[in-house]
mmCIF file of C-alpha atoms in Angstrom:
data_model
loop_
_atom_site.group_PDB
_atom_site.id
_atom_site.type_symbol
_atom_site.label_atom_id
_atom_site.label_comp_id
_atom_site.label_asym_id
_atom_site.label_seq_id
_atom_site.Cartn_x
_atom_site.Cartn_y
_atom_site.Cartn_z
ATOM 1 C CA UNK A 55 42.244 -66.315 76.786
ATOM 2 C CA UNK A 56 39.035 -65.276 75.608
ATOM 3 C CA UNK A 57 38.197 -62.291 73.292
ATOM 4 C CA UNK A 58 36.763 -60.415 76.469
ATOM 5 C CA UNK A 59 40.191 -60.647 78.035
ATOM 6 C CA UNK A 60 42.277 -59.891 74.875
ATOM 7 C CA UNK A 61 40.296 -56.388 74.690
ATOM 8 C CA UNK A 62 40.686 -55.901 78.297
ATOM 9 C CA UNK A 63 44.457 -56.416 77.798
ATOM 10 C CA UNK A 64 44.736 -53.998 74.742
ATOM 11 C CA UNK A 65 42.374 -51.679 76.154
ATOM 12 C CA UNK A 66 45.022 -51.541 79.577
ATOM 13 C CA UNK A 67 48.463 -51.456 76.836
ATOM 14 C CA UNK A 68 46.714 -48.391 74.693
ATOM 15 C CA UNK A 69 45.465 -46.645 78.233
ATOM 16 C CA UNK A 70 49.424 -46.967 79.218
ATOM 17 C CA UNK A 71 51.475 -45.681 76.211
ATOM 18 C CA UNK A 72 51.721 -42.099 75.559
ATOM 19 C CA UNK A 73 51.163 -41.120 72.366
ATOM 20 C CA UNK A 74 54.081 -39.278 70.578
ATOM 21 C CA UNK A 75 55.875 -39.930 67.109
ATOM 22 C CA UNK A 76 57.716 -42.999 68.604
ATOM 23 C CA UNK A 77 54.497 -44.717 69.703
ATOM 24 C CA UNK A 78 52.352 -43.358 66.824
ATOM 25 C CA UNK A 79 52.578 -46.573 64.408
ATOM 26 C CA UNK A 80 52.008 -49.099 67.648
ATOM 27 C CA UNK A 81 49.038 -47.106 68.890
ATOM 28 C CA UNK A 82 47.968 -47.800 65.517
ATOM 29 C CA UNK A 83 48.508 -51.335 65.058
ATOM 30 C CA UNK A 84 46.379 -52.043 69.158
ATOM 31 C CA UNK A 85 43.614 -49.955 67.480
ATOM 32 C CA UNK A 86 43.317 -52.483 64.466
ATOM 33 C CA UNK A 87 43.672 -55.193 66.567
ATOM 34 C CA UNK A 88 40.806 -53.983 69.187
ATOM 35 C CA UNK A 89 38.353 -53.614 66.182
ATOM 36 C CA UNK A 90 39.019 -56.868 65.139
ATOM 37 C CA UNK A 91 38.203 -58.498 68.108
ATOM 38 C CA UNK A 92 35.165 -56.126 68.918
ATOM 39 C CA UNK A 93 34.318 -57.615 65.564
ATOM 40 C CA UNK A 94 34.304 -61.246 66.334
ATOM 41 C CA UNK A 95 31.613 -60.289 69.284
ATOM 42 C CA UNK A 96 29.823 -58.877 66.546
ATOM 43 C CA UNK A 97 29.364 -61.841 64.452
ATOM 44 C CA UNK A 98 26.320 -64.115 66.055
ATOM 45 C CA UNK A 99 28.789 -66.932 64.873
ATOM 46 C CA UNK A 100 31.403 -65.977 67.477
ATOM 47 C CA UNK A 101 33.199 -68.134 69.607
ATOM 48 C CA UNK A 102 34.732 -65.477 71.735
ATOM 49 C CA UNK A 103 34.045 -66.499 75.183
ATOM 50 C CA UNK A 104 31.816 -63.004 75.811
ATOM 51 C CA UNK A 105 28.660 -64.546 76.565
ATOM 52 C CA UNK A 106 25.610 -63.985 76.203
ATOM 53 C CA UNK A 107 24.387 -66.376 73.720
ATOM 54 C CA UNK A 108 21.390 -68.372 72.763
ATOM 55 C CA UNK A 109 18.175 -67.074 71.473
ATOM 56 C CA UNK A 110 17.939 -63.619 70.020
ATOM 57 C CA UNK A 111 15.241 -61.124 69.394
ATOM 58 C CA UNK A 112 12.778 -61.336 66.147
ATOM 59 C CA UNK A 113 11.715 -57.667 65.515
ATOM 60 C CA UNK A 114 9.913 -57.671 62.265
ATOM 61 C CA UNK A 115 10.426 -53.667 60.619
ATOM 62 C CA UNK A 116 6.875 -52.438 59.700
ATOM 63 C CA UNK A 117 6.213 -49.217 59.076
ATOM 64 C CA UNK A 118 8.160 -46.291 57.744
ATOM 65 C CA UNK A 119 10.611 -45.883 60.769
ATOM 66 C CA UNK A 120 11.774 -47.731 63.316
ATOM 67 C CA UNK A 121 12.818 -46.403 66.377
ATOM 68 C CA UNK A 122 14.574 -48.223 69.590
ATOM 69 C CA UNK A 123 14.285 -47.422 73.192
ATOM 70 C CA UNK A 124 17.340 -48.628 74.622
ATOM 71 C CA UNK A 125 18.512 -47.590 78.381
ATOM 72 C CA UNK A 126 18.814 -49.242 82.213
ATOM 73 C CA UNK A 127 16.492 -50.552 83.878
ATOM 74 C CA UNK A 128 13.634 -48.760 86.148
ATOM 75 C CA UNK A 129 14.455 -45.308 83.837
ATOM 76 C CA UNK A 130 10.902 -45.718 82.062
ATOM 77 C CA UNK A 131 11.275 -47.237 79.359
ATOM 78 C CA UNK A 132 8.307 -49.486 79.202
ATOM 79 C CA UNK A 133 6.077 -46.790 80.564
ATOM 80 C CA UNK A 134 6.989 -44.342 77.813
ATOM 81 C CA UNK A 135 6.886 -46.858 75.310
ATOM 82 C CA UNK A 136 3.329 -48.197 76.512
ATOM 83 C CA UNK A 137 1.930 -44.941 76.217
ATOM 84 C CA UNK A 138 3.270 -44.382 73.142
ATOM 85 C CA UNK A 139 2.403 -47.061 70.908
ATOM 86 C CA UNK A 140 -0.850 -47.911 72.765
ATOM 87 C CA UNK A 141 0.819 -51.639 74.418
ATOM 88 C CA UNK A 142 0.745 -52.453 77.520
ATOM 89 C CA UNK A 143 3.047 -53.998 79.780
ATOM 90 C CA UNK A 144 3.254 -54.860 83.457
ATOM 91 C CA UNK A 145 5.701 -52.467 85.014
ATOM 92 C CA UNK A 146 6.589 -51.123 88.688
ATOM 93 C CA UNK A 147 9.425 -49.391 90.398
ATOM 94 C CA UNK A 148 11.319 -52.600 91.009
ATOM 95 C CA UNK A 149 14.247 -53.355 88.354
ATOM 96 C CA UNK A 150 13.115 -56.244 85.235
ATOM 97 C CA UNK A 151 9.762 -56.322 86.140
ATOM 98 C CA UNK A 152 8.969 -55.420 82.294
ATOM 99 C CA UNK A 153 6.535 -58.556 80.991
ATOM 100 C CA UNK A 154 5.585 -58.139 77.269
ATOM 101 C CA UNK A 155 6.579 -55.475 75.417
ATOM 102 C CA UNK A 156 10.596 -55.940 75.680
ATOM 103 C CA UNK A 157 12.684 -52.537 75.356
ATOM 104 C CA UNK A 158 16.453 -52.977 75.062
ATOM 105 C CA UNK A 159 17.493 -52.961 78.573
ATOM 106 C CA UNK A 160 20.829 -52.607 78.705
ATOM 107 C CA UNK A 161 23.743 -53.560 81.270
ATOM 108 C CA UNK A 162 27.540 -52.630 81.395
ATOM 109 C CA UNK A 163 29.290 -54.872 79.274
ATOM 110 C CA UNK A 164 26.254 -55.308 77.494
ATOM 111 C CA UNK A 165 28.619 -55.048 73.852
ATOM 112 C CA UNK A 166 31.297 -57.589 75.809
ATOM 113 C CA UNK A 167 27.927 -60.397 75.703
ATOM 114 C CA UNK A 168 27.200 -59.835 79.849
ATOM 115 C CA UNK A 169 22.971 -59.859 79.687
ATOM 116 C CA UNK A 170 21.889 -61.085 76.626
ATOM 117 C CA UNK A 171 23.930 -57.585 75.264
ATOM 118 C CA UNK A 172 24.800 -58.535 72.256
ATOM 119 C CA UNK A 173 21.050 -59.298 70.902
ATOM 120 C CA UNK A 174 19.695 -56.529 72.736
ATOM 121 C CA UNK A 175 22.553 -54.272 71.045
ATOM 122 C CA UNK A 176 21.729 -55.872 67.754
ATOM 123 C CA UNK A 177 18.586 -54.703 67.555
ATOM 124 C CA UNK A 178 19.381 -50.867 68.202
ATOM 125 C CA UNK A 179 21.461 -51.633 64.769
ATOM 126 C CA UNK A 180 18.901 -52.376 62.635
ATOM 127 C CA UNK A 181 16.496 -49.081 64.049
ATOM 128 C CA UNK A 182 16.146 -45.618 62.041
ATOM 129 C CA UNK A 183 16.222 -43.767 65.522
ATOM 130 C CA UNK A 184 17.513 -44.563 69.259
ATOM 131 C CA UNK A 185 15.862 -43.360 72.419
ATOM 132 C CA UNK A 186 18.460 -43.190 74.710
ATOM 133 C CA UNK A 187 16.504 -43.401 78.158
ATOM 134 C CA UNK A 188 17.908 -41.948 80.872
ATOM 135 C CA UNK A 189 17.144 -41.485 84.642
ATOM 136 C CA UNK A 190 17.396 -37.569 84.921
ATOM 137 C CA UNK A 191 19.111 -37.715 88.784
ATOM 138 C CA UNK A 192 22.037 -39.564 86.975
ATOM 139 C CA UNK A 193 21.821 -38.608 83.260
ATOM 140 C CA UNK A 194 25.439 -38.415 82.311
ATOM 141 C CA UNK A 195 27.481 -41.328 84.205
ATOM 142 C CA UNK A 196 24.650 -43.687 82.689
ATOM 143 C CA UNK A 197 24.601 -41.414 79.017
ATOM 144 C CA UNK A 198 28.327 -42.037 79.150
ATOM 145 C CA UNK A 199 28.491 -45.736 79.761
ATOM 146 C CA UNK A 200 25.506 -46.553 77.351
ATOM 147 C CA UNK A 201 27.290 -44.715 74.290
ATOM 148 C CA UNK A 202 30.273 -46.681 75.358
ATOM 149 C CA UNK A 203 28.285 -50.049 75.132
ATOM 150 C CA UNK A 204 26.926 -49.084 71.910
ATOM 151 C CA UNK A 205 30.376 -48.100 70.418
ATOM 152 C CA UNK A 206 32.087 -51.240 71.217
ATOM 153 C CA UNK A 207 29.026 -53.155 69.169
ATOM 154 C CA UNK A 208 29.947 -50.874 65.730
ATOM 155 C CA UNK A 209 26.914 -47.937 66.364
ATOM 156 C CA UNK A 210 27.864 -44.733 65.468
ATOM 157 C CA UNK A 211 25.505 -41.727 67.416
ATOM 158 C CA UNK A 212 24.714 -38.576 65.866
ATOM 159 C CA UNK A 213 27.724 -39.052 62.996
ATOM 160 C CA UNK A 214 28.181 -39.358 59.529
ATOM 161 C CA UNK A 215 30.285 -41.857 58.055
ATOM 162 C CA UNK A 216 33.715 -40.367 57.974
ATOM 163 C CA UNK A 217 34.869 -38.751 54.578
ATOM 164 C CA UNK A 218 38.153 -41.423 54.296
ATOM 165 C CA UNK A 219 38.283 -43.573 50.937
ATOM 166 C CA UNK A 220 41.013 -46.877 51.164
ATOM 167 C CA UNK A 221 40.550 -48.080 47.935
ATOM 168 C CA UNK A 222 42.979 -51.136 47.466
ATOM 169 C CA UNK A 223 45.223 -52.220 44.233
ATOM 170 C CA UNK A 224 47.202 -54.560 43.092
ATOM 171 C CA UNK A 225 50.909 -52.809 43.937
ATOM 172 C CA UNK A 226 52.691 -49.529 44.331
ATOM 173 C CA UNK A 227 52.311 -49.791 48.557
ATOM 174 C CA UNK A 228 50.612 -46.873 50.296
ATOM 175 C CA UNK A 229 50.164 -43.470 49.023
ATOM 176 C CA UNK A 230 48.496 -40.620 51.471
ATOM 177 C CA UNK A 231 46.725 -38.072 49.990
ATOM 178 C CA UNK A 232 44.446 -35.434 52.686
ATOM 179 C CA UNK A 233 43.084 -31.920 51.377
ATOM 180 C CA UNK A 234 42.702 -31.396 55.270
ATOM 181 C CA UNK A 235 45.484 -30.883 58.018
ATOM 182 C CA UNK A 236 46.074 -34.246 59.820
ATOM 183 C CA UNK A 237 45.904 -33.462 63.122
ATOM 184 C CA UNK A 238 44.678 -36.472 65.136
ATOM 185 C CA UNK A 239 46.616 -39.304 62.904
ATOM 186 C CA UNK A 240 50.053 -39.404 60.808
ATOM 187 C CA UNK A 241 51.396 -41.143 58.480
ATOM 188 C CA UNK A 242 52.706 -43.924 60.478
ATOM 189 C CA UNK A 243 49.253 -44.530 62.227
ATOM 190 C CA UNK A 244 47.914 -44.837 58.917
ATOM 191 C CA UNK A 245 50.313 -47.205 57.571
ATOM 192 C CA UNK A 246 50.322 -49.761 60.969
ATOM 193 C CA UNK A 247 46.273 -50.078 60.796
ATOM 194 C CA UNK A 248 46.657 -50.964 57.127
ATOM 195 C CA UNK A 249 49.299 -53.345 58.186
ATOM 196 C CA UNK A 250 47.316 -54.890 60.232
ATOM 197 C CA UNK A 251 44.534 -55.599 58.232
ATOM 198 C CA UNK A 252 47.042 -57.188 55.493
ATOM 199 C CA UNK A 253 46.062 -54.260 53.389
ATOM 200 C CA UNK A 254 49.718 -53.637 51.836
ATOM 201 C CA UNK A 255 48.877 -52.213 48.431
ATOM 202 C CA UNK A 256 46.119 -49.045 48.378
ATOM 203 C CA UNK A 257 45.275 -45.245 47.902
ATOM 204 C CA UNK A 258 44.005 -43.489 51.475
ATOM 205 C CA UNK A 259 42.090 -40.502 50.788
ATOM 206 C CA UNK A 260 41.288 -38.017 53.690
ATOM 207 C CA UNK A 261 39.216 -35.158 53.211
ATOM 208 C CA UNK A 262 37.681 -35.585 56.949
ATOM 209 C CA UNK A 263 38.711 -32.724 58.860
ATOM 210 C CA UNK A 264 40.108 -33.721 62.261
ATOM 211 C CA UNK A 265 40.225 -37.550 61.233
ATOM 212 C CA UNK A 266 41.054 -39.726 63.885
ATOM 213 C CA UNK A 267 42.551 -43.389 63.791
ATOM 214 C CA UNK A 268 39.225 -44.812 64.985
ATOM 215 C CA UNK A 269 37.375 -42.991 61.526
ATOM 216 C CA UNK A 270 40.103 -45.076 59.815
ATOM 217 C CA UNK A 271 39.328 -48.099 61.422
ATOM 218 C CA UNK A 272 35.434 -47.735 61.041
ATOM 219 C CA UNK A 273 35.963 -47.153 57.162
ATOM 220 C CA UNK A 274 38.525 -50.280 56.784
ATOM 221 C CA UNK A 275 35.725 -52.566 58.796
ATOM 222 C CA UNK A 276 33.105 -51.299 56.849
ATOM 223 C CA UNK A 277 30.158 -52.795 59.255
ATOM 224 C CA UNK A 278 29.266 -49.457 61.349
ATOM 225 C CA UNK A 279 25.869 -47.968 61.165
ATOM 226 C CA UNK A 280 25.617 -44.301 61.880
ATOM 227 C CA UNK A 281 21.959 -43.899 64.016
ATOM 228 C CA UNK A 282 20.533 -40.728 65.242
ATOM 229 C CA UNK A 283 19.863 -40.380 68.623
ATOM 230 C CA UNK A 284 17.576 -38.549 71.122
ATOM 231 C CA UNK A 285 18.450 -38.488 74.914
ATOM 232 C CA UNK A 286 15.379 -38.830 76.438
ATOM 233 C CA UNK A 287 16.171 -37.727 80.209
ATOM 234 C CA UNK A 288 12.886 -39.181 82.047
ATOM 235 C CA UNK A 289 11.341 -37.938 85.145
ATOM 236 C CA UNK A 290 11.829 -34.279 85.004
ATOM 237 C CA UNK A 291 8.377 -34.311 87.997
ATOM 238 C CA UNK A 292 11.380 -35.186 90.753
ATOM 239 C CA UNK A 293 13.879 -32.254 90.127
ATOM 240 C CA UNK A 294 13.588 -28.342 89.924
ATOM 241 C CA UNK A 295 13.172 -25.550 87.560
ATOM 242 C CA UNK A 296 16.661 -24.806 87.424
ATOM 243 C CA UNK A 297 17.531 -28.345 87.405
ATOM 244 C CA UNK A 298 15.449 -28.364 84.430
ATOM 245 C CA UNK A 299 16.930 -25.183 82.126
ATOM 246 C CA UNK A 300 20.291 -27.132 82.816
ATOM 247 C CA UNK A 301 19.475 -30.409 81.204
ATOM 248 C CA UNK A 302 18.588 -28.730 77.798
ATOM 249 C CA UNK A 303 22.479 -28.038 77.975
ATOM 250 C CA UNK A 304 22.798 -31.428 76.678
ATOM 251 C CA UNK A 305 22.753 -32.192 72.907
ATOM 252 C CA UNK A 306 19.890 -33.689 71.443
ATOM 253 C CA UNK A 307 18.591 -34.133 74.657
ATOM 254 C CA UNK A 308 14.589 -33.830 75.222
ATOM 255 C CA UNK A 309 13.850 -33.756 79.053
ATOM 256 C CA UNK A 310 10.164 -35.237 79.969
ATOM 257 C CA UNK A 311 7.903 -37.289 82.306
ATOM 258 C CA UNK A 312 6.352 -40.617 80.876
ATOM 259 C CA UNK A 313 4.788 -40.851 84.323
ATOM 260 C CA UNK A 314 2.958 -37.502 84.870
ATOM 261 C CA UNK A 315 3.603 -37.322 80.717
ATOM 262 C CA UNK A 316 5.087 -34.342 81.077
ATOM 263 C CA UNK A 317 6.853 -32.385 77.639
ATOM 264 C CA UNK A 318 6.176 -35.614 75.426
ATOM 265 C CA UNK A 319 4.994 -33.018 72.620
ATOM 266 C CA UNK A 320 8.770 -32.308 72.536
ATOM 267 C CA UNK A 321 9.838 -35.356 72.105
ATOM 268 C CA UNK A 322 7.204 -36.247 69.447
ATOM 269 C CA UNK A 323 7.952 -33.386 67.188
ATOM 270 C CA UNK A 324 11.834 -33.906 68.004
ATOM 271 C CA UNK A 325 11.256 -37.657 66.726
ATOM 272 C CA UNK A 326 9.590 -36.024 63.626
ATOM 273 C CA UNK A 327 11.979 -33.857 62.667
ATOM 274 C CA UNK A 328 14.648 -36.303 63.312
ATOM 275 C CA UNK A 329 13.364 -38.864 61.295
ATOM 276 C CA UNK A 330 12.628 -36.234 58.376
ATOM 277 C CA UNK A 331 8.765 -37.588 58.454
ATOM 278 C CA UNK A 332 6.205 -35.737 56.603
ATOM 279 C CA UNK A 333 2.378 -36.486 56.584
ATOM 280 C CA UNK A 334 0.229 -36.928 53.382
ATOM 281 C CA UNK A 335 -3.459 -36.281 53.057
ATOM 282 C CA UNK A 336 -5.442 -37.713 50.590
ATOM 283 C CA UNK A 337 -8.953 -35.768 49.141
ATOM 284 C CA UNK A 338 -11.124 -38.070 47.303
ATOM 285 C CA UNK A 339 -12.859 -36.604 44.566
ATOM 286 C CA UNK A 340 -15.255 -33.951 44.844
ATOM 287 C CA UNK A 341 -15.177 -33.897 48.690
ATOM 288 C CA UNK A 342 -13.188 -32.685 51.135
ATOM 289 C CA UNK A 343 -9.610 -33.544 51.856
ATOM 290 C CA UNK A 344 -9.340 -36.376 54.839
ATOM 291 C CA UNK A 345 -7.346 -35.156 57.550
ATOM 292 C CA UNK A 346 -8.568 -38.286 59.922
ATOM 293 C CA UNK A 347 -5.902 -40.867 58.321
ATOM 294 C CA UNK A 348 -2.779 -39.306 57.051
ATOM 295 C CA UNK A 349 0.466 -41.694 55.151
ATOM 296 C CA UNK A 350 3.654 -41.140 57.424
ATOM 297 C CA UNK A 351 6.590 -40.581 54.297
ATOM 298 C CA UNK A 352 9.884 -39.360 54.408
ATOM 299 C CA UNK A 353 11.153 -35.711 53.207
ATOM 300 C CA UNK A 354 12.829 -36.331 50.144
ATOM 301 C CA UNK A 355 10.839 -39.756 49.068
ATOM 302 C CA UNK A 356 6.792 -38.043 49.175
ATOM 303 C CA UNK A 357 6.480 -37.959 45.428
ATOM 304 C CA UNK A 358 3.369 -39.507 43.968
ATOM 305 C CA UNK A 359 5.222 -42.574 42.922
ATOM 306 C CA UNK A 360 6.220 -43.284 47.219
ATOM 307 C CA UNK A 361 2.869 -42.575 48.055
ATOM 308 C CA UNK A 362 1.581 -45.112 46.350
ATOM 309 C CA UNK A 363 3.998 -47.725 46.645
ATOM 310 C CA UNK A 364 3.758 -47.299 50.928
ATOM 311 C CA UNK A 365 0.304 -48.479 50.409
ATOM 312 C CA UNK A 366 0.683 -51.320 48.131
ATOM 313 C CA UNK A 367 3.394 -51.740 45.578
ATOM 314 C CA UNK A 368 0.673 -52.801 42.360
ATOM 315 C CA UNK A 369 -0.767 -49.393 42.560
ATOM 316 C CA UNK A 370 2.551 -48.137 41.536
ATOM 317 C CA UNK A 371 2.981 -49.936 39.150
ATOM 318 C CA UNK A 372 -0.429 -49.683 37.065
ATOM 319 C CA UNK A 373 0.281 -45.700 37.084
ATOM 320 C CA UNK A 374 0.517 -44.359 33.992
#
């Protein structure tokens, strides 16, 4: 059976049994056990059966940010992108007709290995920002499936990293300690996904309010990255007004047109803000400050010292 199928068949068992007291500590044990197989289609090294192999992507990170477009395909991607950035790639209304520049085109069962998913998905893990591109006649099937796909490959949207601490020891079995009401996972939960991960010995801290099994889970694997994420719901030129003043219902969502490039101010400054980017002018001496070339920091990390070190590291270090 390969790791695909062993998912499949947890995925059906959890989707089956009700969860009450009496199930609680199984529930919890098919939880562990999904993330640990999710996890071997993680690792490059796999041998799970999934998929999807051979050569991956190279994206060399330049720049202060980097930020992914990832959606299906014929929902703009390319276009947007092109535009953009300045690149240019062939592109028409037909599906995969994208030549050069490669966004992450993504497929159902992309995180399972089904169309090159896993090195397409591996990319959006290493970005500062997603673009989730979306078609806006069928925004939130697709929006829905997508965040699935990038859930099953360890990519938390739009969270923090849960406030859970499992620190292990050496004996004294589990103690439980939450300054928060425990209203998604009990004891019992707690203990099985321990159990399963061989962890018999530790202190579990919870002082997430409304902590679920999965935050457990995510803190005991330790390899999630939490991503921000803008849903960028393309081709707002083929619906109505009121069409319109309903999308903006959706969180984080910025609707636009990359074709008639329509509201792509929005999404600029949203990207801005998102990313916490700030712009720095320099004035040479005795003239005017230059507002022709600014240097893109982040909020937080513009101090003289960053300045200088994002445009070569020596200057930073001959400052006095």
């Amino acid at each position: 059976m390969t790791t695909v199928q062993k998912i499949k068949e947890i995925e059906d068992e959890m989707a089956k049994t009700q969860k009450n007291k009496a199930t609680s500590y199984h529930l919890g044990q098919l939880k562990a056990k999904l993330a640990k197989l999710r996890r071997e289609l993680i690792s490059p090294s796999s041998g799970g059966g999934g998929g999807g192999g051979g050569i991956g992507f190279d994206v060399a990170r330049t720049g202060i940010a980097t930020v992914g477009f990832v959606g299906f395909p014929s929902v703009g991607k390319s276009t947007l992108m092109s535009r953009l950035t300045g690149t240019h790639s062939e592109v028409s209304e037909i599906d995969f007709t994208t030549l050069t520049t490669v966004p992450a085109g993504i497929i159902e069962g992309a995180n399972d290995g089904r169309g090159r998913g896993r090195q397409v998905i591996a990319v959006a893990r290493t970005c500062n920002l997603i673009f989730i591109v979306l078609d806006v006649l069928k925004p939130l099937g697709d929006k829905k499936i997508i965040e699935s796909e990038l859930e099953g490959f360890g990519i938390r949207l739009n969270k923090k990293p849960p406030s859970i601490i499992v620190r292990k020891k050496e004996k004294g079995g589990i103690a439980i300690t939450n300054t928060v009401p425990l209203i998604n996972i009990d004891h019992d939960e707690i203990k099985a996904i321990l159990s399963e991960y061989r962890i018999s010995n530790a202190d579990v801290a919870i002082r997430e309010p409304n902590a679920t099994a999965d935050d457990l889970v995510d803190v005991v694997e330790g390899n999630r990255v939490y991503i921000p994420a803008l849903y960028v719901l393309n081709k707002i030129d083929a619906i109505s007004i009121e069409e319109l003043d309903l999308l903006y219902k959706i969180p984080m969502s910025v609707p636009i047109s990359s074709r008639e490039w329509l509201n792509v101010d929005e999404l600029i400054d949203k990207m801005w803000e998102t990313l916490d980017l700030v712009r720095v002018y320099t004035k040479p001496r005795g003239l005017p400050p230059d507002y022709s070339q600014p240097v893109v920091l982040r909020r937080g990390k513009c101090c003289v010292e960053d300045f200088c070190s994002s445009i070569h590291k020596e200057i930073a270090k001959q400052m006095k």
